[in-house]
XYZ file of C-alpha atoms in Angstrom:
416
model
C 13.938 6.625 -25.654
C 17.063 4.792 -24.470
C 17.939 7.666 -22.119
C 14.437 7.584 -20.638
C 14.663 3.832 -20.027
C 18.049 4.307 -18.335
C 16.569 7.033 -16.131
C 13.677 4.731 -15.209
C 16.046 1.928 -14.168
C 18.094 4.346 -12.035
C 14.915 5.577 -10.336
C 13.836 1.979 -9.697
C 17.036 0.969 -7.892
C 17.223 4.282 -6.025
C 13.640 3.976 -4.822
C 14.132 0.328 -3.818
C 17.063 1.338 -1.633
C 15.088 4.162 -0.014
C 11.981 2.104 0.651
C 14.097 -0.324 2.664
C 15.965 2.384 4.527
C 13.049 4.413 5.845
C 12.118 4.423 9.500
C 8.522 4.494 10.647
C 7.738 3.663 14.261
C 4.606 1.484 14.101
C 3.620 -0.044 17.453
C 1.157 -2.523 15.932
C 3.727 -3.813 13.438
C 4.976 -6.237 16.090
C 2.138 -8.596 15.100
C 2.201 -10.980 12.135
C 4.209 -9.713 9.152
C 3.886 -6.078 10.227
C 1.500 -3.310 9.240
C -0.096 -4.252 5.921
C -0.732 -1.029 4.005
C -4.029 -1.090 2.085
C -3.775 2.477 0.795
C -3.608 3.259 -2.906
C -0.840 5.728 -3.687
C -2.112 7.167 -6.955
C -4.750 9.614 -8.143
C -7.354 8.051 -5.812
C -5.455 8.912 -2.599
C -7.577 12.052 -2.124
C -10.677 9.846 -2.360
C -9.524 7.694 0.595
C -8.239 5.166 -1.945
C -11.703 4.609 -3.439
C -11.061 3.330 -6.932
C -12.192 -0.253 -7.647
C -14.454 1.134 -10.392
C -12.192 4.037 -11.416
C -10.485 4.365 -14.809
C -8.255 7.097 -16.214
C -6.879 7.824 -19.669
C -3.744 9.652 -18.440
C -3.170 8.686 -14.779
C -2.029 5.219 -13.752
C -4.923 4.061 -11.563
C -4.530 0.361 -10.770
C -6.654 -0.254 -7.670
C -8.320 -2.756 -9.971
C -6.036 -4.684 -12.392
C -8.611 -4.216 -15.157
C -8.498 -0.414 -14.894
C -5.289 0.100 -16.876
C -7.139 -0.578 -20.150
C -8.491 2.953 -19.741
C -5.081 4.439 -20.580
C -4.520 6.135 -23.929
C -3.202 3.853 -26.660
C 0.515 4.020 -27.588
C 1.445 6.149 -24.555
C 3.665 5.069 -21.692
C 3.353 6.373 -18.133
C 6.015 6.413 -15.406
C 4.553 6.880 -11.944
C 6.203 7.458 -8.537
C 4.511 7.991 -5.166
C 5.828 9.287 -1.833
C 4.310 9.933 1.580
C 5.162 11.976 4.676
C 3.545 11.159 8.001
C 3.388 12.622 11.490
C 1.881 10.655 14.406
C 0.978 11.469 17.996
C 0.666 8.466 20.336
C -1.441 8.315 23.485
C -2.057 5.660 26.115
C -0.567 4.229 29.301
C 2.620 2.841 27.637
C 3.387 6.263 26.073
C 5.684 8.857 27.658
C 6.707 12.378 26.641
C 9.888 10.979 25.089
C 8.094 8.665 22.650
C 4.738 10.382 22.057
C 5.499 11.744 18.582
C 7.023 10.478 15.387
C 7.357 11.676 11.797
C 8.762 10.174 8.648
C 9.001 10.239 4.852
C 9.312 7.322 2.443
C 8.782 6.225 -1.151
C 5.734 4.002 -1.608
C 5.785 2.849 -5.209
C 7.312 3.125 -8.660
C 5.677 1.791 -11.806
C 5.604 1.861 -15.591
C 2.510 1.281 -17.744
C 1.922 1.079 -21.502
C -1.290 0.819 -23.526
C 0.169 -1.433 -26.211
C -2.752 -1.442 -28.639
C -6.478 -0.887 -28.741
C -7.346 -3.665 -26.296
C -4.219 -4.634 -24.288
C -2.439 -2.688 -21.531
C 0.438 -3.783 -19.317
C 2.279 -2.367 -16.301
C 5.090 -3.363 -13.943
C 6.520 -1.972 -10.736
C 6.870 -2.378 -7.015
C 5.135 -1.077 -3.897
C 5.436 -1.473 -0.158
C 3.324 -4.334 1.144
C 4.030 -4.283 4.875
C 6.225 -2.456 7.350
C 7.856 -3.642 10.575
C 9.290 -0.951 12.848
C 8.769 -0.884 16.581
C 10.659 -0.389 19.845
C 9.319 -1.422 23.236
C 10.814 -1.747 26.706
C 9.588 -3.937 29.536
C 10.573 -6.515 32.100
C 11.282 -10.169 31.469
C 11.206 -12.894 34.095
C 13.392 -15.999 34.190
C 11.772 -19.422 34.587
C 12.413 -20.786 38.078
C 13.536 -17.384 39.368
C 11.581 -14.414 40.692
C 14.119 -11.961 39.288
C 13.056 -9.710 36.398
C 15.347 -7.962 33.922
C 14.974 -4.866 31.797
C 14.255 -5.944 28.215
C 14.123 -4.020 24.954
C 12.172 -5.335 21.956
C 13.010 -4.049 18.481
C 11.785 -4.840 14.995
C 12.615 -3.498 11.531
C 12.132 -4.432 7.885
C 9.096 -5.287 5.812
C 7.818 -6.827 2.605
C 7.523 -5.363 -0.897
C 5.326 -6.443 -3.772
C 6.930 -6.692 -7.228
C 4.185 -6.966 -9.816
C 3.334 -7.307 -13.495
C -0.217 -6.471 -14.535
C -1.929 -7.308 -17.819
C -5.438 -6.245 -18.797
C -7.580 -6.564 -21.906
C -10.776 -4.929 -23.119
C -13.559 -7.293 -24.146
C -15.701 -5.066 -26.295
C -16.525 -1.437 -25.553
C -17.933 -1.822 -22.042
C -16.001 -4.539 -20.242
C -12.399 -5.263 -19.261
C -10.546 -7.846 -17.184
C -7.085 -7.856 -15.674
C -4.618 -10.045 -13.804
C -1.885 -8.856 -11.487
C 0.974 -11.340 -11.047
C 3.238 -10.457 -8.148
C 5.943 -11.709 -5.835
C 5.659 -10.699 -2.201
C 9.246 -10.685 -0.922
C 11.390 -9.204 1.812
C 12.362 -9.817 5.389
C 12.501 -8.406 8.886
C 14.463 -8.669 12.096
C 12.950 -9.131 15.549
C 15.382 -8.574 18.411
C 15.133 -9.040 22.169
C 17.852 -7.362 24.263
C 18.064 -8.227 27.959
C 20.209 -5.768 29.873
C 20.220 -5.059 33.580
C 22.575 -3.883 36.293
C 22.474 -7.423 37.683
C 23.908 -8.832 34.446
C 27.548 -8.641 33.516
C 26.676 -7.827 29.890
C 23.567 -7.597 27.724
C 22.173 -10.652 25.951
C 20.729 -10.110 22.468
C 18.534 -12.647 20.683
C 17.711 -11.850 17.044
C 15.424 -13.806 14.731
C 15.588 -12.959 11.014
C 12.837 -14.026 8.625
C 12.954 -13.961 4.811
C 9.861 -14.304 2.632
C 9.241 -14.778 -1.091
C 6.057 -16.078 -2.692
C 3.911 -15.470 -5.810
C 0.531 -13.803 -5.340
C -2.189 -13.120 -7.895
C -5.066 -10.679 -8.120
C -7.898 -10.636 -10.675
C -10.234 -7.788 -11.494
C -13.035 -6.763 -13.830
C -14.780 -3.518 -14.745
C -18.005 -2.646 -16.540
C -18.582 0.894 -17.821
C -21.439 2.450 -19.750
C -23.356 5.687 -20.294
C -26.676 6.303 -18.556
C -28.279 8.738 -20.932
C -26.491 11.904 -22.038
C -25.404 13.224 -18.637
C -24.460 10.230 -16.507
C -21.823 7.485 -16.762
C -21.731 4.336 -14.617
C -18.677 2.250 -13.700
C -18.796 -1.016 -11.767
C -15.738 -2.891 -10.529
C -14.865 -6.110 -8.754
C -11.583 -7.547 -7.478
C -10.609 -10.931 -6.057
C -7.342 -12.016 -4.443
C -6.955 -15.701 -3.501
C -5.286 -16.697 -0.256
C -1.637 -17.693 -0.342
C 0.906 -19.292 1.980
C 3.981 -17.231 2.890
C 6.666 -19.655 4.107
C 9.782 -18.060 5.557
C 13.405 -18.972 6.124
C 14.349 -18.189 9.716
C 17.738 -17.771 11.401
C 18.718 -17.208 15.040
C 21.671 -15.176 16.317
C 22.476 -14.845 20.027
C 25.202 -12.578 21.422
C 26.370 -11.795 24.929
C 28.212 -8.515 24.956
C 30.679 -8.805 22.060
C 30.682 -12.620 22.082
C 28.557 -14.509 19.565
C 26.977 -17.566 21.191
C 24.824 -18.652 18.235
C 25.640 -17.437 14.724
C 22.798 -17.430 12.174
C 21.494 -20.851 13.130
C 18.797 -22.100 10.757
C 15.466 -22.602 12.510
C 12.367 -24.519 11.532
C 10.645 -22.964 8.516
C 8.070 -20.363 9.483
C 4.708 -19.978 7.805
C 2.204 -17.177 7.473
C -0.889 -17.032 5.313
C -2.631 -14.189 3.534
C -6.431 -14.488 3.295
C -8.869 -14.380 0.450
C -9.886 -10.824 -0.326
C -13.004 -9.509 -2.052
C -13.637 -5.934 -3.173
C -16.384 -4.140 -5.098
C -16.860 -0.556 -6.175
C -19.194 1.774 -8.018
C -18.763 5.238 -9.503
C -21.223 7.638 -11.071
C -20.082 10.612 -13.165
C -22.287 13.582 -14.024
C -21.543 15.692 -17.100
C -17.957 14.334 -17.159
C -17.166 16.699 -14.278
C -18.438 15.362 -10.932
C -17.831 11.766 -9.847
C -19.249 9.954 -6.797
C -17.505 6.762 -5.665
C -17.947 4.000 -3.059
C -15.777 0.913 -2.341
C -16.096 -2.036 0.029
C -13.361 -4.573 0.800
C -13.557 -7.760 2.890
C -10.566 -9.903 3.933
C -11.327 -13.344 5.366
C -8.672 -13.530 8.112
C -10.851 -15.426 10.603
C -10.845 -18.618 8.534
C -7.037 -18.791 8.869
C -7.307 -19.148 12.658
C -4.160 -17.122 13.393
C -4.185 -16.758 17.152
C -1.392 -16.188 19.655
C -1.281 -15.310 23.333
C -3.105 -12.015 23.827
C -3.941 -11.385 20.168
C -5.526 -12.860 17.058
C -6.362 -11.987 13.482
C -10.021 -11.504 12.626
C -11.819 -10.821 9.378
C -11.425 -7.209 8.317
C -13.551 -4.843 6.260
C -13.037 -1.397 4.808
C -15.684 1.041 3.556
C -14.625 4.176 1.708
C -16.205 6.834 -0.426
C -15.487 10.131 -2.079
C -16.423 12.817 -4.560
C -14.237 14.323 -7.300
C -14.665 17.604 -9.173
C -12.911 17.813 -12.528
C -12.081 21.021 -14.368
C -11.572 20.713 -18.097
C -10.581 23.066 -20.890
C -10.442 22.892 -24.655
C -7.011 22.596 -26.249
C -6.799 22.238 -30.024
C -10.481 21.252 -30.154
C -9.947 18.552 -27.521
C -11.365 18.515 -23.990
C -8.500 18.013 -21.533
C -8.679 17.728 -17.763
C -6.662 20.616 -16.387
C -7.184 20.109 -12.655
C -9.250 18.071 -10.175
C -10.288 18.329 -6.512
C -11.261 15.478 -4.190
C -12.826 14.730 -0.811
C -13.054 11.301 0.807
C -13.466 9.279 3.963
C -13.013 5.712 5.191
C -13.707 3.346 8.070
C -11.502 0.281 8.546
C -12.207 -2.627 10.870
C -8.669 -4.030 10.853
C -7.468 -7.626 11.015
C -6.026 -7.194 14.532
C -7.750 -7.936 17.819
C -5.515 -7.426 20.858
C -6.575 -8.219 24.437
C -10.115 -8.615 23.095
C -9.994 -5.072 21.702
C -10.598 -4.573 17.943
C -8.118 -2.203 16.296
C -10.191 0.201 14.211
C -9.141 3.065 11.978
C -11.062 5.926 10.399
C -10.104 9.108 8.601
C -10.817 11.783 6.023
C -8.905 12.887 2.926
C -8.693 15.883 0.618
C -6.705 16.066 -2.583
C -6.048 17.807 -5.845
C -3.992 17.304 -8.974
C -3.476 18.300 -12.547
C -0.961 19.131 -15.257
C 2.369 20.680 -14.260
C 3.841 20.849 -17.748
C 3.767 18.915 -20.985
C 3.654 15.247 -20.059
C 4.171 15.855 -16.317
C 1.211 15.295 -13.972
C 0.846 15.485 -10.219
C -1.577 14.653 -7.432
C -1.303 15.562 -3.761
C -3.559 14.618 -0.862
C -3.787 15.047 2.891
C -5.163 12.333 5.169
C -6.062 12.767 8.814
C -7.092 9.801 10.904
C -7.239 7.856 14.160
C -6.079 4.298 14.718
C -6.230 2.046 17.752
C -7.540 2.566 21.261
C -6.330 3.317 24.779
C -8.463 0.520 26.217
C -6.630 -2.466 27.777
C -3.390 -0.440 27.966
C -3.123 -0.224 24.179
C -1.868 2.684 22.066
C -3.955 5.178 20.117
C -2.509 6.916 17.073
C -3.631 10.330 15.777
C -1.935 11.001 12.465
C -1.682 13.202 9.411
C -0.260 11.869 6.172
C 0.677 13.850 3.070
C 0.788 11.838 -0.173
C 2.516 12.897 -3.393
C 2.262 11.233 -6.777
C 4.053 12.301 -9.957
C 3.535 10.877 -13.434
C 5.342 11.395 -16.687
C 3.659 10.283 -19.909
C 4.784 10.430 -23.501
C 4.129 8.850 -26.843
C 5.705 5.409 -27.238
C 8.142 5.692 -30.123
C 7.752 3.229 -32.962
C 8.730 2.806 -36.581
C 5.399 4.229 -37.610
C 2.633 2.840 -39.756
C 3.094 2.293 -43.473
C 0.444 3.258 -46.012
C 0.162 2.363 -49.659
């Protein structure tokens, strides 16, 4: 047990280092705190992340904090998720040199334990947002008609470090609370360089965030006769302020003009979020699922020149086919197959153009060996538009998730 805990800690620090080192060119991450990733990197990835009402006895499905009560008692589960992505960009700002991009990164690492018959707990981290962009353009000087070649760069992002606790209230209802800290930082750099300048001038603003965030969820589950099972789920995330510490560094060539000067505290706000889901399972083999999520960005009135944040919504659905077999007089899921789709009206509106995203998913998973599980899914989608000189993304993303589960060692139970 001690060796397994040591291995888990090594994986945690290794994955944390990788998640900060990855490079993903995301044009729309220039706005706000970057691209906020709403995907679920677990068993539900092949269902387009549809899982507010989903529960699993062996996989760590935590789209809803209440769902982890479905895990098997006295077992622990270690879960890691990765993703590989390839993107093709199109639009007026795109050239042959920057029309494609591909990348690979670790998305999450977590540990969950069903402590007793009614209480389950989990802890881990996942990527929350990503900032990575590079643009070139021209910048004018106030009082002068001269323009200079300017390069805009951004990198970094935020992670979410969480601890989830959930309890069963009877045989058909469970509630859960996810307590998290959203933390991280990013750099935004402007580099002015032109033949008319003796040397380039670089202006870099660094922002550092760290704030608690909570998420509550509930699930209801029951049988509908002998062949059908119904699950209902709901999730609520209150809004939260994200103040930031900001510093400014200005260099001209190799000379530092301003060195990490502290600026006025920045502030960003995350909106209230509501989500609901339903799943219906027939003969314990075929499951139909639908989710809807609404984020109230409009009430925050975040608006800058040329862009603003508007209320967003996401509708997703999927179907899962489960294959089971009998092992030692027990029915065990050996493999599953999934299909899904989603439509996302995002929180960004740029030059009066809404940034929409839609896509389809297919996935499968099962048992690799004793205690080792896997799931893999492929997502293909479109994001953005070419209207108003914006950029359209056509992408494919391959998601991997691996889980290891084993019995939680204890001193055993004494009998008279």
